[in-house]
Amino acid sequence: MWFSKSTENVIKEFNINPVVGLSSDEARQRLNQFGQNKLKSQPKKSLIVLFLAQLKDMLIYVLIAAAVITFLIHEYADSVIILLVIILNAVIGVIQEYKAEMAIQALQKMTTPRSLVRRDGIAVEINSLEVVPGDIIILDAGRFVPADIRLIESANLQIEESALTGESVPSNKDAGSIFTDPKTPIGDKANMAYMSTLVTYGRGEGIAVATAMDTEIGKIASILDTNTEEMTPLQKRLDELGRILGFLAIGICVLIFVIALIQKRDLFEMFLTSISLAVAAIPEGLAAIVAIVLALGVTRMSKINAIVKKLPAVETLGSVNIICSDKTGTLTQNKMTVVKQYTHPHLTDISQSEDGLKATPEETQLMKSLILCSDATYENGEGTGDPTEIALILLGSRFNLSRKELHEKYRRISEKPFDSDRKLMSTLNAEDSGYRVHTKGAIDQILKICTTAFVNNQIVPLTDSLISEYLRRTEEMSDSALRVLGAAFKDTNQILSPEDMEKDLTVLGLVGMIDPPRLEVKASIHEAKLAGIRPIMITGDHKNTAVAIAKELGIANSLGESITGAEIDAMSDEVFAENINHYHVFARVSPEHKVKIVRAFKALGNIVSMTGDGVNDAPSLKYADIGVAMGISGTDVAKGASDMILTDDNFTTIVHAIEEGRNIYNNIKKSVIFLLSCNLGEVIAIFLSILLNWPVPLIATQLLWVNLITDSLPAIALGVDPGDPDVMKQKPRNPKESFFAQGSGTRAVIGGVLIGLLTLLAFYYGLWEKGYTFTSGSVSDEALTYARTMAFVVLAASQLFYSLSMRNQVKTIFKIGLLSNRFLILSILIGLLLQFVVITIPFLADAFGVHNLNLMDWIIVIAFALVPLLVNELIKIFSRN
């Protein structure tokens, strides 16, 4: 609460003489007491820890159990294959996450390496790590602030705090101010300076009141250091699916033993059969396939300028229904721009105009004075100095008025610097054979020192009606959230002292400037709304400014849809959560408020994306379901805390990323339903054969081959299916929605039943071809191998063909284009080729318990295998009609 105390009280509490500062001994003692001025962090995760973290998944646990059981029954090849799947899945996740979570290290890099302090009565430069509470810190232009400081002296001091507060314009500082309200926002505490902010103008001195983790930056670091890992909607669905499949496998094994006891069959043989059935019930390739599909999605998204740091975040994007965006630099351009200028009686709107404009004589004089009365520079696309002055130089360049040429032609002789009391700055420049005073500043202060006005290229008396008109135009601009700056001049034939400059001036006019919205953002916000996504603006800037930008972009319609941080503090958490849907703009908020806003939206069941670029955005980026950082203007801290980074800093990319996320989820769902249909077919085929006391049509090795090789290729191809062009015309998916919603469960059952029955039919045909029936007593090994080969190939081929039908729930394969997913066609061809290889090459045929088929057998196999595809396509046609 140092901002609420006078400088005298602060000095007394720290027991220090500002003229002398701390002694070397006292500084050493305090360094031992308070520790180094650096931020703490959790230890960095090793590759081993990251690898083990990938294994914390119910599906992986089920696979590990399957690997152990197959090892115990000496099916070593099967064990190795399953373990390779587990390792592949983990490796994909580790590669993607290896560079993640660098937020605290980035914060440490941000803190300034050297600081100017007064010790033993001498100003010395020290390592900022050695700054301690009570140190007298000396600030000047271009220097970073090394700690949180209560200012005790300031002269025209301005500090750029956008990374911490979100404000585009440097804050004016005044050591003499005292703020009694304990809820005063950081951006309004004019008597304080904060760690890692930058002094842009003037000078000052202050006492270090907080160092290291006690600073405002430190508080953000502690929030980021809190582990808030949450499962994404996809992870929750897969975890739920893993549990179901795990219990299903256990239930099947128990049921088989019960049946074996009833039928008085060999228990060890039934144990092997139950293992086969458990293998059939579990889609062993699912975890790896989901990881591969997500990784491919990440690669695609990098091509649209979105870098995803964690694989599951890709899918979460598809569920987003609220985008909370920082204003400065995200929705706006983060550069002050003059959009209006007024010289009586003309108001010119130049917000949409191109460069190379022509100015009236009055406008030329106005811009000339504003540029000559500025210290900023702008060359080769880079500006230095106050953003407001850079905006004035850019204004001149649009009218072909070069700052460099003006300053060379009208050389500055002397100046009266800006100060926060006068709110004015004046310069004296050479002008023809004499001199001219150029003054800029607050229009109300300009009018007080003017006696004439420049109207229609003439100097006329400044009447009350003219003053009223200037003030009315100023009020109009202020109501539009523009920052207004006035200018005046006076000619003289002698060099004036600074005290005589600001008297009897001629008012030229005024300009209004704002940090304008990004040009492409408005269309993106409209597209987001059509897709059922609600855009929200969160900013540290003033309420009127924020609402003006929000109205222009279509985020808000009125001031009533906005709320400030102070108003949030006046509400209880419950009341705030109940009313949060009424607000579209949150202004003057602190980092803590941003987290509170994100949490309140999430508490209502929303999937929240938070975008931002500053240090102040980092905690809310971490707490959001999807934190999105800006790649160009974003701080390393924001990038470290985020899930996704936009390499082009374009809000539009978020909307494209959400579209990609929706398509990726849809594709993963296709892969999951496809795999479950296949596995259900396998379970039905084996379970019915056992129930009816028939020979088992498939062995564990054959099932593992189908699950890991034959099924996996089309499942991956479905995962890269071209996106649905209408996906952004739909509402966001309910994150609690099951994989089996919207008829997907029914499709899985129909497909599974058909595949299972046709596999059994092929097995029966194989026995019948060799002269056996299901009622035959013992079946010869040759006949059983032939029948199992028929069943094995029909199972694999029917699943391969069935994958074509999984591409769309309602459109037939001809409607969406048979060849529109060439990867799928290729995967089917490779799958059929692999089946041919397995049953043809002798040593592989022996390993899998199969043998070669003749041409007639292949025709029958293909005919059987096409049935599930044809039935499903007919169902689509009839259901649509």
PDB file of C-alpha atoms in Angstrom, residues 378-610:
ATOM      1  CA  TYR A 378      10.843   7.638 -37.262  1.00  0.00           C
ATOM      2  CA  GLU A 379      13.220   6.174 -39.841  1.00  0.00           C
ATOM      3  CA  ASN A 380      13.277   2.938 -41.862  1.00  0.00           C
ATOM      4  CA  GLY A 381      10.005   1.767 -40.342  1.00  0.00           C
ATOM      5  CA  GLU A 382      11.299   2.128 -36.764  1.00  0.00           C
ATOM      6  CA  GLY A 383      10.164   4.792 -34.306  1.00  0.00           C
ATOM      7  CA  THR A 384      11.903   6.000 -31.155  1.00  0.00           C
ATOM      8  CA  GLY A 385      10.418   8.178 -28.446  1.00  0.00           C
ATOM      9  CA  ASP A 386       6.908   8.870 -27.219  1.00  0.00           C
ATOM     10  CA  PRO A 387       4.234   6.926 -29.218  1.00  0.00           C
ATOM     11  CA  THR A 388       2.073  10.071 -29.371  1.00  0.00           C
ATOM     12  CA  GLU A 389       4.875  12.041 -31.042  1.00  0.00           C
ATOM     13  CA  ILE A 390       5.633   9.133 -33.405  1.00  0.00           C
ATOM     14  CA  ALA A 391       1.961   9.294 -34.450  1.00  0.00           C
ATOM     15  CA  LEU A 392       2.392  13.017 -35.266  1.00  0.00           C
ATOM     16  CA  ILE A 393       5.476  12.318 -37.406  1.00  0.00           C
ATOM     17  CA  LEU A 394       3.584   9.561 -39.269  1.00  0.00           C
ATOM     18  CA  LEU A 395       0.683  12.002 -39.787  1.00  0.00           C
ATOM     19  CA  GLY A 396       3.082  14.445 -41.469  1.00  0.00           C
ATOM     20  CA  SER A 397       4.603  11.741 -43.664  1.00  0.00           C
ATOM     21  CA  ARG A 398       1.121  10.894 -44.991  1.00  0.00           C
ATOM     22  CA  PHE A 399       0.915  14.504 -46.227  1.00  0.00           C
ATOM     23  CA  ASN A 400       4.514  14.407 -47.557  1.00  0.00           C
ATOM     24  CA  LEU A 401       5.820  16.493 -44.639  1.00  0.00           C
ATOM     25  CA  SER A 402       9.157  14.945 -43.681  1.00  0.00           C
ATOM     26  CA  ARG A 403      10.267  15.305 -40.059  1.00  0.00           C
ATOM     27  CA  LYS A 404      13.927  15.275 -41.099  1.00  0.00           C
ATOM     28  CA  GLU A 405      13.478  18.026 -43.702  1.00  0.00           C
ATOM     29  CA  LEU A 406      11.393  20.200 -41.362  1.00  0.00           C
ATOM     30  CA  HIS A 407      13.937  19.948 -38.541  1.00  0.00           C
ATOM     31  CA  GLU A 408      16.803  20.766 -40.933  1.00  0.00           C
ATOM     32  CA  LYS A 409      14.978  23.742 -42.448  1.00  0.00           C
ATOM     33  CA  TYR A 410      13.543  25.143 -39.178  1.00  0.00           C
ATOM     34  CA  ARG A 411      16.387  24.539 -36.731  1.00  0.00           C
ATOM     35  CA  ARG A 412      15.450  24.338 -33.053  1.00  0.00           C
ATOM     36  CA  ILE A 413      16.963  27.171 -31.016  1.00  0.00           C
ATOM     37  CA  SER A 414      15.566  26.447 -27.540  1.00  0.00           C
ATOM     38  CA  GLU A 415      12.678  24.693 -25.823  1.00  0.00           C
ATOM     39  CA  LYS A 416      10.423  24.542 -22.788  1.00  0.00           C
ATOM     40  CA  PRO A 417      10.035  20.809 -22.007  1.00  0.00           C
ATOM     41  CA  PHE A 418       6.716  19.151 -21.310  1.00  0.00           C
ATOM     42  CA  ASP A 419       5.622  18.826 -17.722  1.00  0.00           C
ATOM     43  CA  SER A 420       2.529  17.242 -16.252  1.00  0.00           C
ATOM     44  CA  ASP A 421       1.390  20.433 -14.481  1.00  0.00           C
ATOM     45  CA  ARG A 422       1.320  22.667 -17.592  1.00  0.00           C
ATOM     46  CA  LYS A 423       0.469  19.747 -19.946  1.00  0.00           C
ATOM     47  CA  LEU A 424       2.339  21.710 -22.634  1.00  0.00           C
ATOM     48  CA  MET A 425       5.610  21.581 -24.573  1.00  0.00           C
ATOM     49  CA  SER A 426       7.101  24.468 -26.561  1.00  0.00           C
ATOM     50  CA  THR A 427      10.053  24.918 -28.908  1.00  0.00           C
ATOM     51  CA  LEU A 428      11.607  27.985 -30.510  1.00  0.00           C
ATOM     52  CA  ASN A 429      12.671  27.375 -34.120  1.00  0.00           C
ATOM     53  CA  ALA A 430      14.303  29.504 -36.770  1.00  0.00           C
ATOM     54  CA  GLU A 431      11.697  30.745 -39.297  1.00  0.00           C
ATOM     55  CA  ASP A 432      12.751  32.738 -42.396  1.00  0.00           C
ATOM     56  CA  SER A 433      14.519  35.856 -41.035  1.00  0.00           C
ATOM     57  CA  GLY A 434      13.052  35.512 -37.527  1.00  0.00           C
ATOM     58  CA  TYR A 435      11.838  32.834 -35.103  1.00  0.00           C
ATOM     59  CA  ARG A 436       8.624  30.958 -34.372  1.00  0.00           C
ATOM     60  CA  VAL A 437       7.328  29.383 -31.156  1.00  0.00           C
ATOM     61  CA  HIS A 438       5.574  26.009 -31.640  1.00  0.00           C
ATOM     62  CA  THR A 439       3.474  24.736 -28.743  1.00  0.00           C
ATOM     63  CA  LYS A 440       1.540  21.491 -28.377  1.00  0.00           C
ATOM     64  CA  GLY A 441      -0.475  20.018 -25.502  1.00  0.00           C
ATOM     65  CA  ALA A 442      -3.907  19.722 -23.917  1.00  0.00           C
ATOM     66  CA  ILE A 443      -6.362  21.896 -25.868  1.00  0.00           C
ATOM     67  CA  ASP A 444      -7.854  23.509 -22.726  1.00  0.00           C
ATOM     68  CA  GLN A 445      -4.334  24.640 -21.705  1.00  0.00           C
ATOM     69  CA  ILE A 446      -3.579  25.810 -25.267  1.00  0.00           C
ATOM     70  CA  LEU A 447      -6.692  27.995 -25.321  1.00  0.00           C
ATOM     71  CA  LYS A 448      -5.664  29.654 -22.027  1.00  0.00           C
ATOM     72  CA  ILE A 449      -2.437  30.992 -23.551  1.00  0.00           C
ATOM     73  CA  CYS A 450      -3.888  32.033 -26.941  1.00  0.00           C
ATOM     74  CA  THR A 451      -5.386  35.366 -27.935  1.00  0.00           C
ATOM     75  CA  THR A 452      -5.837  34.695 -31.670  1.00  0.00           C
ATOM     76  CA  ALA A 453      -6.749  31.837 -33.993  1.00  0.00           C
ATOM     77  CA  PHE A 454      -5.567  30.764 -37.463  1.00  0.00           C
ATOM     78  CA  VAL A 455      -8.745  30.582 -39.572  1.00  0.00           C
ATOM     79  CA  ASN A 456      -8.980  30.447 -43.381  1.00  0.00           C
ATOM     80  CA  ASN A 457      -5.245  31.176 -43.663  1.00  0.00           C
ATOM     81  CA  GLN A 458      -5.629  34.366 -41.577  1.00  0.00           C
ATOM     82  CA  ILE A 459      -4.968  35.300 -37.961  1.00  0.00           C
ATOM     83  CA  VAL A 460      -8.229  36.405 -36.298  1.00  0.00           C
ATOM     84  CA  PRO A 461      -9.179  37.268 -32.682  1.00  0.00           C
ATOM     85  CA  LEU A 462      -9.978  34.241 -30.489  1.00  0.00           C
ATOM     86  CA  THR A 463     -13.624  34.903 -29.612  1.00  0.00           C
ATOM     87  CA  ASP A 464     -15.792  33.046 -27.080  1.00  0.00           C
ATOM     88  CA  SER A 465     -17.693  31.373 -29.911  1.00  0.00           C
ATOM     89  CA  LEU A 466     -14.414  30.092 -31.405  1.00  0.00           C
ATOM     90  CA  ILE A 467     -13.305  28.795 -27.983  1.00  0.00           C
ATOM     91  CA  SER A 468     -16.690  27.023 -27.576  1.00  0.00           C
ATOM     92  CA  GLU A 469     -16.311  25.444 -31.033  1.00  0.00           C
ATOM     93  CA  TYR A 470     -12.784  24.151 -30.275  1.00  0.00           C
ATOM     94  CA  LEU A 471     -13.980  22.711 -26.957  1.00  0.00           C
ATOM     95  CA  ARG A 472     -17.057  21.135 -28.598  1.00  0.00           C
ATOM     96  CA  ARG A 473     -14.889  19.399 -31.213  1.00  0.00           C
ATOM     97  CA  THR A 474     -12.550  18.262 -28.435  1.00  0.00           C
ATOM     98  CA  GLU A 475     -15.470  16.780 -26.499  1.00  0.00           C
ATOM     99  CA  GLU A 476     -16.741  14.966 -29.619  1.00  0.00           C
ATOM    100  CA  MET A 477     -13.340  13.403 -30.151  1.00  0.00           C
ATOM    101  CA  SER A 478     -12.995  12.469 -26.474  1.00  0.00           C
ATOM    102  CA  ASP A 479     -16.421  10.809 -26.547  1.00  0.00           C
ATOM    103  CA  SER A 480     -15.098   8.674 -29.423  1.00  0.00           C
ATOM    104  CA  ALA A 481     -12.209   7.682 -27.108  1.00  0.00           C
ATOM    105  CA  LEU A 482      -9.684   9.736 -29.096  1.00  0.00           C
ATOM    106  CA  ARG A 483      -6.694  11.284 -27.368  1.00  0.00           C
ATOM    107  CA  VAL A 484      -6.821  14.998 -28.290  1.00  0.00           C
ATOM    108  CA  LEU A 485      -3.796  17.246 -28.777  1.00  0.00           C
ATOM    109  CA  GLY A 486      -3.875  20.923 -29.678  1.00  0.00           C
ATOM    110  CA  ALA A 487      -1.217  23.173 -31.292  1.00  0.00           C
ATOM    111  CA  ALA A 488      -0.454  26.882 -31.406  1.00  0.00           C
ATOM    112  CA  PHE A 489       2.314  29.187 -32.670  1.00  0.00           C
ATOM    113  CA  LYS A 490       3.659  32.723 -32.479  1.00  0.00           C
ATOM    114  CA  ASP A 491       6.192  34.594 -34.584  1.00  0.00           C
ATOM    115  CA  THR A 492       8.921  36.699 -33.011  1.00  0.00           C
ATOM    116  CA  ASN A 493      11.998  38.535 -34.251  1.00  0.00           C
ATOM    117  CA  GLN A 494      14.116  37.709 -31.211  1.00  0.00           C
ATOM    118  CA  ILE A 495      15.139  34.695 -29.174  1.00  0.00           C
ATOM    119  CA  LEU A 496      12.686  34.261 -26.301  1.00  0.00           C
ATOM    120  CA  SER A 497      13.377  32.751 -22.888  1.00  0.00           C
ATOM    121  CA  PRO A 498      11.335  29.623 -22.068  1.00  0.00           C
ATOM    122  CA  GLU A 499       9.221  31.686 -19.631  1.00  0.00           C
ATOM    123  CA  ASP A 500       8.113  34.057 -22.434  1.00  0.00           C
ATOM    124  CA  MET A 501       7.301  31.391 -25.023  1.00  0.00           C
ATOM    125  CA  GLU A 502       3.798  30.455 -23.897  1.00  0.00           C
ATOM    126  CA  LYS A 503       2.100  33.872 -24.070  1.00  0.00           C
ATOM    127  CA  ASP A 504      -0.214  35.476 -26.652  1.00  0.00           C
ATOM    128  CA  LEU A 505      -0.178  32.525 -29.042  1.00  0.00           C
ATOM    129  CA  THR A 506      -2.306  31.755 -32.101  1.00  0.00           C
ATOM    130  CA  VAL A 507      -4.296  28.503 -31.893  1.00  0.00           C
ATOM    131  CA  LEU A 508      -3.970  26.349 -35.024  1.00  0.00           C
ATOM    132  CA  GLY A 509      -6.317  23.460 -34.312  1.00  0.00           C
ATOM    133  CA  LEU A 510      -6.304  19.979 -32.844  1.00  0.00           C
ATOM    134  CA  VAL A 511      -5.818  16.330 -33.745  1.00  0.00           C
ATOM    135  CA  GLY A 512      -7.487  13.188 -32.362  1.00  0.00           C
ATOM    136  CA  MET A 513      -5.576   9.920 -32.177  1.00  0.00           C
ATOM    137  CA  ILE A 514      -6.236   6.363 -31.093  1.00  0.00           C
ATOM    138  CA  ASP A 515      -4.612   2.938 -31.176  1.00  0.00           C
ATOM    139  CA  PRO A 516      -6.772   1.769 -34.125  1.00  0.00           C
ATOM    140  CA  PRO A 517      -8.277  -1.687 -34.625  1.00  0.00           C
ATOM    141  CA  ARG A 518      -6.514  -4.144 -36.932  1.00  0.00           C
ATOM    142  CA  LEU A 519      -8.152  -3.891 -40.351  1.00  0.00           C
ATOM    143  CA  GLU A 520      -8.928  -7.609 -40.717  1.00  0.00           C
ATOM    144  CA  VAL A 521     -10.272  -8.181 -37.185  1.00  0.00           C
ATOM    145  CA  LYS A 522     -13.838  -6.943 -37.765  1.00  0.00           C
ATOM    146  CA  ALA A 523     -14.527  -9.605 -40.433  1.00  0.00           C
ATOM    147  CA  SER A 524     -12.998 -12.284 -38.191  1.00  0.00           C
ATOM    148  CA  ILE A 525     -15.232 -11.289 -35.275  1.00  0.00           C
ATOM    149  CA  HIS A 526     -18.283 -11.490 -37.558  1.00  0.00           C
ATOM    150  CA  GLU A 527     -17.204 -14.963 -38.704  1.00  0.00           C
ATOM    151  CA  ALA A 528     -16.644 -16.038 -35.088  1.00  0.00           C
ATOM    152  CA  LYS A 529     -20.151 -14.898 -34.132  1.00  0.00           C
ATOM    153  CA  LEU A 530     -21.671 -16.862 -37.037  1.00  0.00           C
ATOM    154  CA  ALA A 531     -19.840 -19.915 -35.692  1.00  0.00           C
ATOM    155  CA  GLY A 532     -21.476 -19.446 -32.271  1.00  0.00           C
ATOM    156  CA  ILE A 533     -18.310 -18.018 -30.682  1.00  0.00           C
ATOM    157  CA  ARG A 534     -18.615 -14.989 -28.405  1.00  0.00           C
ATOM    158  CA  PRO A 535     -15.742 -12.448 -28.566  1.00  0.00           C
ATOM    159  CA  ILE A 536     -14.863 -10.652 -25.298  1.00  0.00           C
ATOM    160  CA  MET A 537     -12.454  -7.708 -24.865  1.00  0.00           C
ATOM    161  CA  ILE A 538     -10.288  -7.595 -21.733  1.00  0.00           C
ATOM    162  CA  THR A 539      -7.926  -4.642 -21.308  1.00  0.00           C
ATOM    163  CA  GLY A 540      -6.048  -2.499 -18.820  1.00  0.00           C
ATOM    164  CA  ASP A 541      -7.053   0.590 -20.815  1.00  0.00           C
ATOM    165  CA  HIS A 542      -9.770   3.086 -19.920  1.00  0.00           C
ATOM    166  CA  LYS A 543     -13.439   2.115 -20.240  1.00  0.00           C
ATOM    167  CA  ASN A 544     -14.423   4.703 -22.886  1.00  0.00           C
ATOM    168  CA  THR A 545     -11.444   3.871 -25.099  1.00  0.00           C
ATOM    169  CA  ALA A 546     -12.113   0.124 -24.832  1.00  0.00           C
ATOM    170  CA  VAL A 547     -15.851   0.459 -25.599  1.00  0.00           C
ATOM    171  CA  ALA A 548     -15.173   2.720 -28.605  1.00  0.00           C
ATOM    172  CA  ILE A 549     -12.894   0.065 -30.133  1.00  0.00           C
ATOM    173  CA  ALA A 550     -15.339  -2.723 -29.162  1.00  0.00           C
ATOM    174  CA  LYS A 551     -18.261  -0.915 -30.855  1.00  0.00           C
ATOM    175  CA  GLU A 552     -16.224  -0.380 -34.014  1.00  0.00           C
ATOM    176  CA  LEU A 553     -15.302  -4.079 -34.157  1.00  0.00           C
ATOM    177  CA  GLY A 554     -18.797  -5.339 -33.329  1.00  0.00           C
ATOM    178  CA  ILE A 555     -17.873  -6.787 -29.930  1.00  0.00           C
ATOM    179  CA  ALA A 556     -20.180  -4.482 -27.915  1.00  0.00           C
ATOM    180  CA  ASN A 557     -23.119  -2.195 -28.691  1.00  0.00           C
ATOM    181  CA  SER A 558     -23.146   0.193 -25.716  1.00  0.00           C
ATOM    182  CA  LEU A 559     -21.279   1.405 -22.635  1.00  0.00           C
ATOM    183  CA  GLY A 560     -23.681  -0.683 -20.509  1.00  0.00           C
ATOM    184  CA  GLU A 561     -22.018  -3.871 -21.794  1.00  0.00           C
ATOM    185  CA  SER A 562     -18.724  -2.917 -20.118  1.00  0.00           C
ATOM    186  CA  ILE A 563     -17.393  -3.163 -16.572  1.00  0.00           C
ATOM    187  CA  THR A 564     -14.189  -2.016 -14.848  1.00  0.00           C
ATOM    188  CA  GLY A 565     -11.863  -3.854 -12.496  1.00  0.00           C
ATOM    189  CA  ALA A 566     -12.970  -1.669  -9.595  1.00  0.00           C
ATOM    190  CA  GLU A 567     -16.616  -2.596 -10.275  1.00  0.00           C
ATOM    191  CA  ILE A 568     -15.648  -6.292 -10.367  1.00  0.00           C
ATOM    192  CA  ASP A 569     -13.972  -5.922  -6.946  1.00  0.00           C
ATOM    193  CA  ALA A 570     -17.195  -4.472  -5.540  1.00  0.00           C
ATOM    194  CA  MET A 571     -19.041  -7.724  -6.435  1.00  0.00           C
ATOM    195  CA  SER A 572     -18.858 -11.076  -4.685  1.00  0.00           C
ATOM    196  CA  ASP A 573     -17.532 -13.963  -6.785  1.00  0.00           C
ATOM    197  CA  GLU A 574     -21.040 -15.482  -6.922  1.00  0.00           C
ATOM    198  CA  VAL A 575     -22.727 -12.254  -8.111  1.00  0.00           C
ATOM    199  CA  PHE A 576     -19.954 -11.674 -10.664  1.00  0.00           C
ATOM    200  CA  ALA A 577     -20.296 -15.204 -12.066  1.00  0.00           C
ATOM    201  CA  GLU A 578     -24.100 -14.795 -12.315  1.00  0.00           C
ATOM    202  CA  ASN A 579     -23.828 -11.507 -14.241  1.00  0.00           C
ATOM    203  CA  ILE A 580     -20.731 -12.121 -16.363  1.00  0.00           C
ATOM    204  CA  ASN A 581     -22.762 -12.912 -19.502  1.00  0.00           C
ATOM    205  CA  HIS A 582     -24.069  -9.319 -19.526  1.00  0.00           C
ATOM    206  CA  TYR A 583     -20.600  -7.935 -20.257  1.00  0.00           C
ATOM    207  CA  HIS A 584     -18.571  -7.899 -23.462  1.00  0.00           C
ATOM    208  CA  VAL A 585     -15.856  -5.429 -22.417  1.00  0.00           C
ATOM    209  CA  PHE A 586     -13.745  -5.589 -19.234  1.00  0.00           C
ATOM    210  CA  ALA A 587     -11.693  -2.411 -18.783  1.00  0.00           C
ATOM    211  CA  ARG A 588      -9.045  -1.210 -16.318  1.00  0.00           C
ATOM    212  CA  VAL A 589      -8.381  -4.744 -15.132  1.00  0.00           C
ATOM    213  CA  SER A 590      -5.360  -6.217 -13.353  1.00  0.00           C
ATOM    214  CA  PRO A 591      -3.778  -9.656 -14.025  1.00  0.00           C
ATOM    215  CA  GLU A 592      -5.795 -11.034 -11.071  1.00  0.00           C
ATOM    216  CA  HIS A 593      -9.031  -9.741 -12.644  1.00  0.00           C
ATOM    217  CA  LYS A 594      -8.192 -11.446 -15.949  1.00  0.00           C
ATOM    218  CA  VAL A 595      -7.810 -14.792 -14.190  1.00  0.00           C
ATOM    219  CA  LYS A 596     -11.073 -14.180 -12.299  1.00  0.00           C
ATOM    220  CA  ILE A 597     -12.902 -13.432 -15.575  1.00  0.00           C
ATOM    221  CA  VAL A 598     -11.564 -16.576 -17.284  1.00  0.00           C
ATOM    222  CA  ARG A 599     -12.488 -18.699 -14.253  1.00  0.00           C
ATOM    223  CA  ALA A 600     -16.008 -17.233 -14.103  1.00  0.00           C
ATOM    224  CA  PHE A 601     -16.646 -18.065 -17.774  1.00  0.00           C
ATOM    225  CA  LYS A 602     -15.224 -21.575 -17.298  1.00  0.00           C
ATOM    226  CA  ALA A 603     -17.412 -22.099 -14.208  1.00  0.00           C
ATOM    227  CA  LEU A 604     -20.474 -21.697 -16.474  1.00  0.00           C
ATOM    228  CA  GLY A 605     -19.268 -24.607 -18.616  1.00  0.00           C
ATOM    229  CA  ASN A 606     -17.669 -22.541 -21.381  1.00  0.00           C
ATOM    230  CA  ILE A 607     -14.497 -23.517 -23.219  1.00  0.00           C
ATOM    231  CA  VAL A 608     -12.467 -20.301 -23.057  1.00  0.00           C
ATOM    232  CA  SER A 609      -9.656 -19.085 -25.285  1.00  0.00           C
ATOM    233  CA  MET A 610      -7.627 -16.121 -24.020  1.00  0.00           C
TER     234      MET A 610
END
